[in-house]
CSV table of C-alpha atoms and ligand atoms in Angstrom, one decimal:
chain,number,residue,atom,x,y,z
A,1,MET,CA,-15.5,-6.3,-67.7
A,2,VAL,CA,-17.8,-4.1,-70.0
A,3,ASN,CA,-18.7,-5.6,-73.2
A,4,ILE,CA,-18.3,-2.8,-75.9
A,5,ALA,CA,-19.4,-2.4,-79.4
A,6,ILE,CA,-17.2,0.1,-81.7
A,7,PHE,CA,-19.0,1.8,-84.6
A,8,ALA,CA,-16.8,3.2,-87.5
A,9,SER,CA,-17.5,4.2,-91.1
A,10,GLY,CA,-14.1,4.4,-92.7
A,11,ASN,CA,-10.7,4.0,-92.2
A,12,GLY,CA,-10.8,2.7,-88.5
A,13,SER,CA,-7.5,3.4,-87.1
A,14,ASN,CA,-9.0,4.5,-83.8
A,15,PHE,CA,-10.9,1.1,-83.5
A,16,GLU,CA,-7.7,-0.7,-84.1
A,17,ASN,CA,-5.9,1.4,-81.6
A,18,LEU,CA,-8.5,0.6,-79.0
A,19,VAL,CA,-8.6,-2.9,-79.7
A,20,LYS,CA,-4.9,-3.2,-79.4
A,21,GLU,CA,-4.7,-1.3,-76.2
A,22,ILE,CA,-7.5,-3.9,-75.0
A,23,GLN,CA,-5.7,-6.9,-76.1
A,24,ASN,CA,-2.3,-5.7,-74.7
A,25,GLY,CA,-4.0,-5.2,-71.3
A,26,HIS,CA,-3.6,-1.3,-71.0
A,27,VAL,CA,-7.4,-1.3,-71.1
A,28,ASP,CA,-8.2,-4.3,-68.9
A,29,ASN,CA,-12.0,-3.5,-68.1
A,30,ALA,CA,-13.4,-3.7,-71.4
A,31,THR,CA,-14.0,-6.2,-74.0
A,32,CYS,CA,-14.5,-5.5,-77.7
A,33,LYS,CA,-17.4,-7.7,-78.8
A,34,VAL,CA,-18.2,-6.4,-82.3
A,35,LEU,CA,-17.3,-3.9,-84.9
A,36,ILE,CA,-20.5,-2.2,-86.6
A,37,ILE,CA,-19.9,-0.5,-89.8
A,38,ASP,CA,-22.4,1.5,-91.9
A,39,LYS,CA,-20.4,1.2,-95.3
A,40,GLU,CA,-19.6,-2.1,-96.7
A,41,GLN,CA,-16.1,-1.2,-98.1
A,42,ALA,CA,-14.9,0.5,-94.7
A,43,TYR,CA,-11.2,-0.3,-94.2
A,44,ALA,CA,-12.0,-0.9,-90.6
A,45,LYS,CA,-13.5,-4.2,-91.8
A,46,GLU,CA,-10.1,-5.6,-92.9
A,47,ARG,CA,-8.6,-4.3,-89.6
A,48,ALA,CA,-11.1,-6.3,-87.7
A,49,GLN,CA,-10.5,-9.5,-89.7
A,50,LYS,CA,-6.8,-9.2,-88.7
A,51,LEU,CA,-7.6,-8.3,-85.2
A,52,GLY,CA,-10.2,-11.2,-84.5
A,53,ILE,CA,-13.1,-9.1,-83.9
A,54,PRO,CA,-16.4,-9.9,-85.5
A,55,CYS,CA,-17.3,-7.3,-87.9
A,56,VAL,CA,-21.2,-6.4,-88.9
A,57,TYR,CA,-22.1,-4.4,-91.7
A,58,VAL,CA,-25.8,-3.0,-91.3
A,59,ASN,CA,-27.0,-1.2,-94.5
A,60,PRO,CA,-28.7,2.3,-93.4
A,61,LYS,CA,-31.0,2.2,-96.6
A,62,ALA,CA,-32.5,-1.3,-96.0
A,63,TYR,CA,-34.8,-0.9,-93.4
A,64,GLY,CA,-37.0,2.0,-94.3
A,65,GLY,CA,-35.3,4.8,-92.1
A,66,LYS,CA,-33.1,5.7,-89.3
A,67,GLU,CA,-35.5,3.5,-86.9
A,68,GLY,CA,-35.7,0.5,-88.8
A,69,TYR,CA,-31.8,0.7,-89.1
A,70,GLU,CA,-31.1,1.3,-85.6
A,71,THR,CA,-33.7,-1.4,-84.6
A,72,GLU,CA,-31.6,-4.0,-86.7
A,73,ILE,CA,-28.4,-2.6,-84.9
A,74,MET,CA,-30.0,-3.5,-81.7
A,75,LYS,CA,-30.5,-7.0,-82.7
A,76,VAL,CA,-26.7,-7.2,-83.1
A,77,LEU,CA,-26.0,-5.4,-79.8
A,78,LYS,CA,-28.2,-7.8,-77.9
A,79,GLU,CA,-26.8,-10.8,-79.6
A,80,TYR,CA,-23.2,-9.5,-78.4
A,81,ASP,CA,-24.6,-8.4,-75.0
A,82,VAL,CA,-23.3,-4.9,-75.6
A,83,GLU,CA,-23.3,-2.6,-72.7
A,84,LEU,CA,-21.5,0.5,-74.0
A,85,ILE,CA,-21.2,1.9,-77.8
A,86,VAL,CA,-18.0,3.5,-78.8
A,87,LEU,CA,-18.2,5.7,-81.9
A,88,ALA,CA,-14.9,6.1,-83.5
A,89,GLY,CA,-15.2,7.7,-86.8
A,90,TYR,CA,-19.0,6.8,-87.3
A,91,MET,CA,-20.2,9.6,-89.5
A,92,ARG,CA,-23.8,9.4,-88.8
A,93,PHE,CA,-26.2,10.8,-86.2
A,94,ILE,CA,-27.6,8.6,-83.4
A,95,GLY,CA,-31.3,8.3,-83.4
A,96,LYS,CA,-33.9,7.8,-80.7
A,97,VAL,CA,-33.9,4.0,-80.7
A,98,LEU,CA,-30.2,3.9,-79.9
A,99,LEU,CA,-30.2,7.0,-77.5
A,100,GLU,CA,-33.1,5.3,-75.5
A,101,ASN,CA,-31.7,1.9,-75.4
A,102,TYR,CA,-28.2,3.2,-74.3
A,103,PRO,CA,-28.8,6.4,-72.1
A,104,ASN,CA,-25.4,7.7,-71.2
A,105,LYS,CA,-24.0,4.7,-72.8
A,106,ILE,CA,-22.7,6.0,-76.1
A,107,ILE,CA,-19.5,8.0,-76.4
A,108,ASN,CA,-17.8,9.5,-79.3
A,109,ILE,CA,-14.4,11.1,-80.2
A,110,HIS,CA,-14.2,14.4,-81.8
A,111,PRO,CA,-11.1,15.8,-83.3
A,112,ALA,CA,-11.4,19.1,-81.9
A,113,TYR,CA,-11.8,21.0,-78.6
A,114,LEU,CA,-15.4,21.0,-78.2
A,115,PRO,CA,-17.5,23.4,-78.2
A,116,ASN,CA,-15.1,24.7,-80.8
A,117,PHE,CA,-15.3,23.3,-84.4
A,118,PRO,CA,-18.1,20.8,-84.0
A,119,GLY,CA,-19.3,18.7,-87.1
A,120,ALA,CA,-17.5,16.5,-89.8
A,121,HIS,CA,-14.4,18.5,-90.5
A,122,GLY,CA,-13.2,19.4,-87.0
A,123,ILE,CA,-9.5,19.5,-87.9
A,124,GLN,CA,-9.5,21.4,-91.1
A,125,ASP,CA,-12.0,23.8,-89.4
A,126,ALA,CA,-9.7,24.5,-86.7
A,127,TYR,CA,-6.7,24.8,-89.2
A,128,ASN,CA,-8.5,27.2,-91.4
A,129,ALA,CA,-9.5,29.5,-88.2
A,130,LYS,CA,-6.0,29.9,-87.5
A,131,VAL,CA,-6.7,29.5,-83.8
A,132,ASP,CA,-3.8,28.9,-81.2
A,133,PHE,CA,-5.1,25.8,-80.1
A,134,THR,CA,-7.4,22.7,-81.0
A,135,GLY,CA,-7.6,19.5,-79.3
A,136,VAL,CA,-9.3,16.1,-78.9
A,137,THR,CA,-12.5,15.6,-77.0
A,138,VAL,CA,-14.5,12.4,-75.9
A,139,HIS,CA,-18.2,13.1,-74.9
A,140,TYR,CA,-21.4,11.3,-74.4
A,141,VAL,CA,-23.7,11.3,-77.5
A,142,ASP,CA,-27.2,13.0,-77.6
A,143,GLU,CA,-29.4,14.0,-80.1
A,144,GLY,CA,-27.3,16.9,-81.3
A,145,VAL,CA,-24.1,17.1,-83.3
A,146,ASP,CA,-21.3,16.8,-80.8
A,147,THR,CA,-23.0,18.5,-78.2
A,148,GLY,CA,-23.4,15.8,-75.5
A,149,GLN,CA,-21.6,16.1,-72.2
A,150,ILE,CA,-17.9,16.2,-72.2
A,151,ILE,CA,-16.1,13.5,-70.4
A,152,HIS,CA,-12.6,14.4,-71.2
A,153,GLN,CA,-10.9,16.9,-73.6
A,154,GLU,CA,-7.1,17.9,-74.1
A,155,LYS,CA,-5.6,20.8,-75.9
A,156,ILE,CA,-3.0,20.6,-78.7
A,157,MET,CA,-1.3,24.0,-79.3
A,158,ILE,CA,-0.9,24.7,-82.8
A,159,ASP,CA,2.5,25.8,-84.2
A,160,PRO,CA,1.9,28.4,-86.9
A,161,SER,CA,4.5,26.7,-89.2
A,162,TRP,CA,2.3,23.4,-89.3
A,163,ASP,CA,0.6,22.5,-92.6
A,164,LEU,CA,-2.7,20.9,-92.2
A,165,GLU,CA,-1.1,17.4,-92.6
A,166,THR,CA,1.2,18.0,-89.6
A,167,LEU,CA,-1.8,19.1,-87.7
A,168,GLU,CA,-4.0,15.9,-88.5
A,169,GLU,CA,-0.8,13.9,-87.4
A,170,HIS,CA,-0.8,15.6,-83.9
A,171,VAL,CA,-4.6,15.4,-83.6
A,172,HIS,CA,-4.6,11.6,-84.4
A,173,ALA,CA,-1.6,10.9,-82.1
A,174,LYS,CA,-3.5,12.6,-79.4
A,175,GLU,CA,-6.5,10.5,-80.3
A,176,TYR,CA,-4.6,7.3,-80.0
A,177,ASP,CA,-3.0,8.3,-76.7
A,178,MET,CA,-6.3,9.6,-75.2
A,179,PHE,CA,-9.3,7.4,-76.2
A,180,PRO,CA,-8.0,4.3,-74.6
A,181,ARG,CA,-7.5,6.1,-71.2
A,182,VAL,CA,-11.1,7.7,-71.4
A,183,LEU,CA,-12.5,4.4,-72.3
A,184,LYS,CA,-10.9,2.8,-69.2
A,185,MET,CA,-12.4,5.4,-67.1
A,186,VAL,CA,-15.9,5.2,-68.6
A,187,CYS,CA,-15.7,1.5,-67.9
A,188,GLU,CA,-14.6,2.1,-64.3
A,189,GLN,CA,-17.7,4.3,-64.0
A,190,ILE,CA,-20.1,1.5,-65.3
A,191,GLU,CA,-18.6,-1.0,-63.2
A,192,LYS,CA,-19.3,0.7,-59.9
B,201,GRF,C1,-10.9,10.6,-86.1
B,201,GRF,O1,-10.4,11.6,-86.2
B,201,GRF,C2,-12.2,10.8,-85.1
B,201,GRF,O2,-11.9,11.8,-84.1
B,201,GRF,C3,-13.3,11.4,-86.2
B,201,GRF,O3,-13.1,10.5,-87.3
B,201,GRF,C4,-11.8,10.1,-87.2
B,201,GRF,C5,-11.9,8.7,-87.6
B,201,GRF,O4,-10.7,8.0,-87.9
B,201,GRF,N1,-14.6,11.2,-85.5
B,201,GRF,P1,-10.4,6.8,-88.1
B,201,GRF,O5,-11.5,5.9,-88.8
B,201,GRF,O6,-10.4,5.9,-86.6
B,201,GRF,O7,-9.1,6.2,-88.6
């Protein structure tokens, strides 16, 4: 069993979906020990409450910079004995403290088919580019923006009649289907 922490900044629908897939036994090799948020009002917090997952807010501005902030996060991760960090809509770069403490143990979900459309607006950017396909990627996190080694990715063919909202729905549906499967696979590797 792998102890994970999920990091989120806002809505938290992927967080909720992962926890439900863990709780219903589809992901049977992970335990979600804690949700970490960097925004006090993140809606993910309410979801955590309903799901019975501890939620810890760490204020990025309260510890004199990224190193201090991540050192504070490290205390929480140690307290919960966390082995794998799962970023699910966490809108912040990961710094050296977390990367050094969790080498190849931080994964992120990105709503595009990397290396296409990295950054904060992957769905919108693909939509505006009028490309034939986009997708969802889960990758390891390194110091770059959505540049770490790809673990798994799946394509979504874009129907030209779709508006942005429809594309968003398709991308999120793919995320909810794919992320739990990839998490299970990553945990299997860790357990070996
Ligand atoms: C998802 O589309 C994820 O791929 C991206 O941010 C979004 C988070 O949505 N990194 P939610 O907070 O999980 O609802």
